[in-house]
């Protein structure tokens, strides 16, 4: 799905369209915000059930664009799930092994919108929305729907399944 230049999205008169597409799609969805070069790719994870297909999709996006990858571990209450921390290291090693310049960082889920506003100003944001994901629960709230999020986010968004 795409937007026209600037802040005018093709779904502006129907703001629920991105939410409906993301909710209804059993596959990953790329929501293109602007036709800008992708130099940095932010992959946000809070679950260890990320599929190999999703990892490969991010690898392909990084390879195609030559982007640097930031693997962002989402925390709640200052900590990350015990089973997720080793997974983040495995993901980091996976991309490093593929030759993708990779960093790891952490962000509190309650400060996610602030993190996006201040840190993710250009590039591509990849969100893993698994069944157990904190992000899935965050976007279930009406005020924080994926449609609202995409309309306020300055970057393109890759919703991974």
C-alpha positions as protocol buffer text, in pm:
chain_id: "A"
residue {
  index: 1
  type: UNK
  ca { x: 0 y: 0 z: 0 }
}
residue {
  index: 2
  type: UNK
  ca { x: 131 y: 345 z: -70 }
}
residue {
  index: 3
  type: UNK
  ca { x: 80 y: 713 z: -7 }
}
residue {
  index: 4
  type: UNK
  ca { x: 117 y: 1009 z: -234 }
}
residue {
  index: 5
  type: UNK
  ca { x: 392 y: 1264 z: -165 }
}
residue {
  index: 6
  type: UNK
  ca { x: 386 y: 1454 z: 162 }
}
residue {
  index: 7
  type: UNK
  ca { x: 124 y: 1385 z: 426 }
}
residue {
  index: 8
  type: UNK
  ca { x: -160 y: 1301 z: 185 }
}
residue {
  index: 9
  type: UNK
  ca { x: -227 y: 925 z: 193 }
}
residue {
  index: 10
  type: UNK
  ca { x: -444 y: 759 z: -67 }
}
residue {
  index: 11
  type: UNK
  ca { x: -657 y: 630 z: 221 }
}
residue {
  index: 12
  type: UNK
  ca { x: -691 y: 975 z: 385 }
}
residue {
  index: 13
  type: UNK
  ca { x: -1071 y: 970 z: 354 }
}
residue {
  index: 14
  type: UNK
  ca { x: -1080 y: 611 z: 480 }
}
residue {
  index: 15
  type: UNK
  ca { x: -829 y: 599 z: 771 }
}
residue {
  index: 16
  type: UNK
  ca { x: -927 y: 244 z: 869 }
}
residue {
  index: 17
  type: UNK
  ca { x: -795 y: 96 z: 541 }
}
residue {
  index: 18
  type: UNK
  ca { x: -438 y: 21 z: 664 }
}
residue {
  index: 19
  type: UNK
  ca { x: -577 y: -135 z: 983 }
}
residue {
  index: 20
  type: UNK
  ca { x: -820 y: -350 z: 783 }
}
residue {
  index: 21
  type: UNK
  ca { x: -547 y: -463 z: 544 }
}
residue {
  index: 22
  type: UNK
  ca { x: -298 y: -542 z: 822 }
}
residue {
  index: 23
  type: UNK
  ca { x: -563 y: -720 z: 1032 }
}
residue {
  index: 24
  type: UNK
  ca { x: -698 y: -917 z: 736 }
}
residue {
  index: 25
  type: UNK
  ca { x: -368 y: -1016 z: 579 }
}
residue {
  index: 26
  type: UNK
  ca { x: -213 y: -1342 z: 687 }
}
residue {
  index: 27
  type: UNK
  ca { x: 113 y: -1231 z: 526 }
}
residue {
  index: 28
  type: UNK
  ca { x: 354 y: -944 z: 571 }
}
residue {
  index: 29
  type: UNK
  ca { x: 243 y: -602 z: 445 }
}
residue {
  index: 30
  type: UNK
  ca { x: 459 y: -309 z: 330 }
}
residue {
  index: 31
  type: UNK
  ca { x: 297 y: 31 z: 382 }
}
residue {
  index: 32
  type: UNK
  ca { x: 497 y: 282 z: 177 }
}
residue {
  index: 33
  type: UNK
  ca { x: 488 y: 630 z: 326 }
}
residue {
  index: 34
  type: UNK
  ca { x: 731 y: 826 z: 108 }
}
residue {
  index: 35
  type: UNK
  ca { x: 952 y: 753 z: -189 }
}
residue {
  index: 36
  type: UNK
  ca { x: 1268 y: 825 z: 8 }
}
residue {
  index: 37
  type: UNK
  ca { x: 1593 y: 626 z: 12 }
}
residue {
  index: 38
  type: UNK
  ca { x: 1615 y: 369 z: 292 }
}
residue {
  index: 39
  type: UNK
  ca { x: 1948 y: 401 z: 470 }
}
residue {
  index: 40
  type: UNK
  ca { x: 1839 y: 261 z: 806 }
}
residue {
  index: 41
  type: UNK
  ca { x: 1602 y: -24 z: 881 }
}
residue {
  index: 42
  type: UNK
  ca { x: 1456 y: -56 z: 1232 }
}
residue {
  index: 43
  type: UNK
  ca { x: 1333 y: -408 z: 1314 }
}
residue {
  index: 44
  type: UNK
  ca { x: 1127 y: -406 z: 1635 }
}
residue {
  index: 45
  type: UNK
  ca { x: 1092 y: -739 z: 1818 }
}
residue {
  index: 46
  type: UNK
  ca { x: 943 y: -846 z: 2150 }
}
residue {
  index: 47
  type: UNK
  ca { x: 870 y: -1209 z: 2076 }
}
residue {
  index: 48
  type: UNK
  ca { x: 1085 y: -1507 z: 1989 }
}
residue {
  index: 49
  type: UNK
  ca { x: 840 y: -1660 z: 1740 }
}
residue {
  index: 50
  type: UNK
  ca { x: 959 y: -1459 z: 1438 }
}
residue {
  index: 51
  type: UNK
  ca { x: 938 y: -1666 z: 1122 }
}
residue {
  index: 52
  type: UNK
  ca { x: 1230 y: -1742 z: 895 }
}
residue {
  index: 53
  type: UNK
  ca { x: 1032 y: -1580 z: 611 }
}
residue {
  index: 54
  type: UNK
  ca { x: 1011 y: -1254 z: 809 }
}
residue {
  index: 55
  type: UNK
  ca { x: 1385 y: -1261 z: 881 }
}
residue {
  index: 56
  type: UNK
  ca { x: 1458 y: -1320 z: 513 }
}
residue {
  index: 57
  type: UNK
  ca { x: 1226 y: -1037 z: 411 }
}
residue {
  index: 58
  type: UNK
  ca { x: 1418 y: -794 z: 634 }
}
residue {
  index: 59
  type: UNK
  ca { x: 1746 y: -934 z: 499 }
}
residue {
  index: 60
  type: UNK
  ca { x: 1626 y: -876 z: 143 }
}
residue {
  index: 61
  type: UNK
  ca { x: 1515 y: -519 z: 223 }
}
residue {
  index: 62
  type: UNK
  ca { x: 1853 y: -447 z: 384 }
}
residue {
  index: 63
  type: UNK
  ca { x: 2041 y: -604 z: 91 }
}
residue {
  index: 64
  type: UNK
  ca { x: 1839 y: -425 z: -177 }
}
residue {
  index: 65
  type: UNK
  ca { x: 1873 y: -86 z: -11 }
}
residue {
  index: 66
  type: UNK
  ca { x: 2219 y: -126 z: 145 }
}
residue {
  index: 67
  type: UNK
  ca { x: 2061 y: -13 z: 472 }
}
residue {
  index: 68
  type: UNK
  ca { x: 2207 y: -49 z: 818 }
}
residue {
  index: 69
  type: UNK
  ca { x: 1987 y: -257 z: 1049 }
}
residue {
  index: 70
  type: UNK
  ca { x: 1890 y: -168 z: 1406 }
}
residue {
  index: 71
  type: UNK
  ca { x: 1735 y: -464 z: 1586 }
}
residue {
  index: 72
  type: UNK
  ca { x: 1518 y: -303 z: 1854 }
}
residue {
  index: 73
  type: UNK
  ca { x: 1422 y: -520 z: 2151 }
}
residue {
  index: 74
  type: UNK
  ca { x: 1098 y: -392 z: 2302 }
}
residue {
  index: 75
  type: UNK
  ca { x: 1084 y: -406 z: 2681 }
}
residue {
  index: 76
  type: UNK
  ca { x: 806 y: -375 z: 2938 }
}
residue {
  index: 77
  type: UNK
  ca { x: 877 y: -244 z: 3286 }
}
residue {
  index: 78
  type: UNK
  ca { x: 1249 y: -215 z: 3214 }
}
residue {
  index: 79
  type: UNK
  ca { x: 1294 y: -581 z: 3122 }
}
residue {
  index: 80
  type: UNK
  ca { x: 1263 y: -814 z: 2829 }
}
residue {
  index: 81
  type: UNK
  ca { x: 1112 y: -1162 z: 2831 }
}
residue {
  index: 82
  type: UNK
  ca { x: 1375 y: -1417 z: 2931 }
}
residue {
  index: 83
  type: UNK
  ca { x: 1328 y: -1621 z: 2611 }
}
residue {
  index: 84
  type: UNK
  ca { x: 1354 y: -1313 z: 2387 }
}
residue {
  index: 85
  type: UNK
  ca { x: 1701 y: -1190 z: 2489 }
}
residue {
  index: 86
  type: UNK
  ca { x: 1892 y: -1490 z: 2344 }
}
residue {
  index: 87
  type: UNK
  ca { x: 1669 y: -1466 z: 2038 }
}
residue {
  index: 88
  type: UNK
  ca { x: 1773 y: -1103 z: 1982 }
}
residue {
  index: 89
  type: UNK
  ca { x: 2137 y: -1211 z: 1994 }
}
residue {
  index: 90
  type: UNK
  ca { x: 2063 y: -1491 z: 1744 }
}
residue {
  index: 91
  type: UNK
  ca { x: 1891 y: -1242 z: 1512 }
}
residue {
  index: 92
  type: UNK
  ca { x: 2187 y: -1004 z: 1548 }
}
residue {
  index: 93
  type: UNK
  ca { x: 2431 y: -1287 z: 1463 }
}
residue {
  index: 94
  type: UNK
  ca { x: 2211 y: -1397 z: 1171 }
}
residue {
  index: 95
  type: UNK
  ca { x: 2222 y: -1056 z: 1003 }
}
residue {
  index: 96
  type: UNK
  ca { x: 2591 y: -1001 z: 1082 }
}
residue {
  index: 97
  type: UNK
  ca { x: 2657 y: -1339 z: 918 }
}
residue {
  index: 98
  type: UNK
  ca { x: 2472 y: -1216 z: 609 }
}
residue {
  index: 99
  type: UNK
  ca { x: 2700 y: -910 z: 595 }
}
residue {
  index: 100
  type: UNK
  ca { x: 2432 y: -661 z: 703 }
}
residue {
  index: 101
  type: UNK
  ca { x: 2569 y: -382 z: 927 }
}
residue {
  index: 102
  type: UNK
  ca { x: 2366 y: -447 z: 1245 }
}
residue {
  index: 103
  type: UNK
  ca { x: 2317 y: -285 z: 1586 }
}
residue {
  index: 104
  type: UNK
  ca { x: 2105 y: -391 z: 1884 }
}
residue {
  index: 105
  type: UNK
  ca { x: 1916 y: -148 z: 2106 }
}
residue {
  index: 106
  type: UNK
  ca { x: 1621 y: -152 z: 2346 }
}
residue {
  index: 107
  type: UNK
  ca { x: 1308 y: 60 z: 2381 }
}
residue {
  index: 108
  type: UNK
  ca { x: 1033 y: 53 z: 2643 }
}
residue {
  index: 109
  type: UNK
  ca { x: 697 y: -41 z: 2486 }
}
residue {
  index: 110
  type: UNK
  ca { x: 521 y: 238 z: 2680 }
}
residue {
  index: 111
  type: UNK
  ca { x: 757 y: 487 z: 2514 }
}
residue {
  index: 112
  type: UNK
  ca { x: 728 y: 332 z: 2168 }
}
residue {
  index: 113
  type: UNK
  ca { x: 553 y: 629 z: 2005 }
}
residue {
  index: 114
  type: UNK
  ca { x: 818 y: 864 z: 2151 }
}
residue {
  index: 115
  type: UNK
  ca { x: 1094 y: 631 z: 2029 }
}
residue {
  index: 116
  type: UNK
  ca { x: 948 y: 635 z: 1678 }
}
residue {
  index: 117
  type: UNK
  ca { x: 907 y: 1014 z: 1678 }
}
residue {
  index: 118
  type: UNK
  ca { x: 1258 y: 1085 z: 1802 }
}
residue {
  index: 119
  type: UNK
  ca { x: 1468 y: 797 z: 1661 }
}
residue {
  index: 120
  type: UNK
  ca { x: 1291 y: 669 z: 1349 }
}
residue {
  index: 121
  type: UNK
  ca { x: 1286 y: 978 z: 1132 }
}
residue {
  index: 122
  type: UNK
  ca { x: 1389 y: 818 z: 804 }
}
residue {
  index: 123
  type: UNK
  ca { x: 1426 y: 473 z: 660 }
}
residue {
  index: 124
  type: UNK
  ca { x: 1199 y: 175 z: 713 }
}
residue {
  index: 125
  type: UNK
  ca { x: 1032 y: 52 z: 1029 }
}
residue {
  index: 126
  type: UNK
  ca { x: 974 y: -325 z: 1046 }
}
residue {
  index: 127
  type: UNK
  ca { x: 728 y: -443 z: 1312 }
}
residue {
  index: 128
  type: UNK
  ca { x: 681 y: -805 z: 1413 }
}
residue {
  index: 129
  type: UNK
  ca { x: 312 y: -843 z: 1501 }
}
residue {
  index: 130
  type: UNK
  ca { x: 301 y: -1198 z: 1633 }
}
residue {
  index: 131
  type: UNK
  ca { x: 17 y: -1341 z: 1842 }
}
residue {
  index: 132
  type: UNK
  ca { x: 207 y: -1288 z: 2170 }
}
residue {
  index: 133
  type: UNK
  ca { x: 358 y: -956 z: 2068 }
}
residue {
  index: 134
  type: UNK
  ca { x: 328 y: -648 z: 2288 }
}
residue {
  index: 135
  type: UNK
  ca { x: 296 y: -452 z: 1964 }
}
residue {
  index: 136
  type: UNK
  ca { x: -12 y: -651 z: 1863 }
}
residue {
  index: 137
  type: UNK
  ca { x: -171 y: -561 z: 2196 }
}
residue {
  index: 138
  type: UNK
  ca { x: -62 y: -197 z: 2159 }
}
residue {
  index: 139
  type: UNK
  ca { x: -230 y: -168 z: 1818 }
}
residue {
  index: 140
  type: UNK
  ca { x: -554 y: -328 z: 1940 }
}
residue {
  index: 141
  type: UNK
  ca { x: -635 y: -4 z: 2124 }
}
residue {
  index: 142
  type: UNK
  ca { x: -852 y: 219 z: 1909 }
}
residue {
  index: 143
  type: UNK
  ca { x: -633 y: 530 z: 1957 }
}
residue {
  index: 144
  type: UNK
  ca { x: -315 y: 338 z: 1870 }
}
residue {
  index: 145
  type: UNK
  ca { x: -439 y: 148 z: 1566 }
}
residue {
  index: 146
  type: UNK
  ca { x: -188 y: 64 z: 1294 }
}
residue {
  index: 147
  type: UNK
  ca { x: -378 y: 305 z: 1066 }
}
residue {
  index: 148
  type: UNK
  ca { x: -332 y: 593 z: 1311 }
}
residue {
  index: 149
  type: UNK
  ca { x: 29 y: 489 z: 1364 }
}
residue {
  index: 150
  type: UNK
  ca { x: 109 y: 481 z: 992 }
}
residue {
  index: 151
  type: UNK
  ca { x: -57 y: 817 z: 935 }
}
residue {
  index: 152
  type: UNK
  ca { x: 163 y: 978 z: 1204 }
}
residue {
  index: 153
  type: UNK
  ca { x: 484 y: 781 z: 1139 }
}
residue {
  index: 154
  type: UNK
  ca { x: 731 y: 954 z: 904 }
}
residue {
  index: 155
  type: UNK
  ca { x: 872 y: 635 z: 756 }
}
residue {
  index: 156
  type: UNK
  ca { x: 742 y: 343 z: 558 }
}
residue {
  index: 157
  type: UNK
  ca { x: 631 y: 48 z: 770 }
}
residue {
  index: 158
  type: UNK
  ca { x: 682 y: -323 z: 707 }
}
residue {
  index: 159
  type: UNK
  ca { x: 438 y: -529 z: 915 }
}
residue {
  index: 160
  type: UNK
  ca { x: 592 y: -875 z: 949 }
}
residue {
  index: 161
  type: UNK
  ca { x: 395 y: -1197 z: 997 }
}
